[in-house]
Phi, psi and omega in degrees: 000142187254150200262131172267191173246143194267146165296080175254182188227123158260135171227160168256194173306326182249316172270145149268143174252124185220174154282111189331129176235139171341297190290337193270010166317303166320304169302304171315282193312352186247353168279299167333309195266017186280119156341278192323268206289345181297330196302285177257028168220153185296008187281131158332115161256107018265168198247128204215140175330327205278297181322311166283315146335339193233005180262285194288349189248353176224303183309294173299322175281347161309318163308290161296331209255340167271000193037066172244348177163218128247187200200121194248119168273159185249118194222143169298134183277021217220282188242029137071014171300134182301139186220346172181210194197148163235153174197137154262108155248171191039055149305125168221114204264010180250339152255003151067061183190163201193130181280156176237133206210131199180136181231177163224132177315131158302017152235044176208026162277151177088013190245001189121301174350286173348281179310294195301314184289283171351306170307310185284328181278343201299323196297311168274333122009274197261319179261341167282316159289326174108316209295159188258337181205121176253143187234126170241161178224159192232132156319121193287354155288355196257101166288304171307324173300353206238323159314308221293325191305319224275332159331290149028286188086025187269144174274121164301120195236346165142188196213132192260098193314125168061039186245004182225190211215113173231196195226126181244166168281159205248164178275352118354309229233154176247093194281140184298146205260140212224355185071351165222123172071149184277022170243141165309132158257185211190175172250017197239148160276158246257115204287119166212046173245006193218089162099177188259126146292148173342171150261170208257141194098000170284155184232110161266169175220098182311208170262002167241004155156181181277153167268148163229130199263144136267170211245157197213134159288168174248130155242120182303122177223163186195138175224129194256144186292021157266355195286315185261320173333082166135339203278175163059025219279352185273352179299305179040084196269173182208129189274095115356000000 
């Protein structure tokens, strides 16, 4: 028998974590479609209502319910509004361990968010599930992603070459200057649970221009409950 994640919602002091429902279509596809996460994540460019629809309404319950993993929409517990998303894939439930996988809206970055929705499942997670070790993985340029793990308390475990996929703008497009280096950062990491990607050197394109995938090392990072015991204390997540 295969073991699931139960459907539940966790909160913290600021956020509620739930399940996607059919109205956050809207919101999901104009957070998706953000330069920033197109950047580092593996989602269809351009990310189109149809693309968000079949993500909350077959993809994310698919997820749980086959026990490869869950799916959190991330909404302000004040104005209920969507602020990113979490997904635990590759669950192994006999090493009791999972990867985290999370992206944030651009106009709710710099707030915390990340971190804070991170936090709250690692804790249910490790003390509701039992489970022993959570792994996120980072693009090595996506720096911001790589502050939220060490926030965290997650341990850098080594870099896995040429193991990931990013996207840059092609030279046609004129990317805005970001001040370091030629790719856009972002809070979200290399998304590698929803859909297949090109092959790398392929060029997609939107209504503003073309994509070009490069090939990007990861970097392994991993946290374990002994890494938060004690840490966050202000979260107080609570499974519902």
């Amino acid at each position: 028998m295969t073991s699931t994640f139960p459907d539940t919602t966790i909160s913290t002091d600021r956020l509620v974590l739930r399940p996607f429902e059919e109205a956050d279509v809207p919101a999901l596809t104009e957070m998706m479609a953000d330069d920033q996460i197109a950047a580092w994540m593996g989602t269809p460019v351009p990310y189109t209502r149809t693309e968000a629809h079949d993500f909350v309404t077959r993809h994310a319950p698919g997820r749980r319910s086959s026990g490869e993993g869950i799916v959190f929409a991330v909404t302000e517990l004040l104005t209920q509004r969507l602020v990113g998303s979490v997904e635990l894939r590759g669950a192994d439930w006999r090493v009791l361990s999972a990867e985290a996988v999370y992206a944030t809206a651009s106009w709710a970055r710099g707030e915390g968010y990340a971190s804070e929705s991170l936090q709250a499942v690692a804790q249910w997670l490790f003390h509701d599930q039992k489970f022993e070790r959570l792994e996120i993985r980072t693009a090595a340029d996506n720096t911001a992603a790589q502050q939220v793990a060490q926030k965290l308390g997650c341990i850098s475990e080594g870099v896995l070459r040429h193991a990931g996929i990013a996207r840059t703008r092609t030279e046609n497009w004129a990317i805005p200057h970001t001040g370091a280096g030629t790719h856009p950062r972002n809070w979200a990491v290399p998304h590698t649970g929803g859909g297949t990607l090109p092959r790398a050197g392929a060029d997609t394109a939107n209504g503003d221009g073309d994509w070009a995938e490069i090939r990007t090392d990861l970097i392994v990072w991993s946290l374990l409950p002994e890494d938060i015991d004690g840490s966050f204390e202000q979260l107080t997540p609570r499974a519902w």
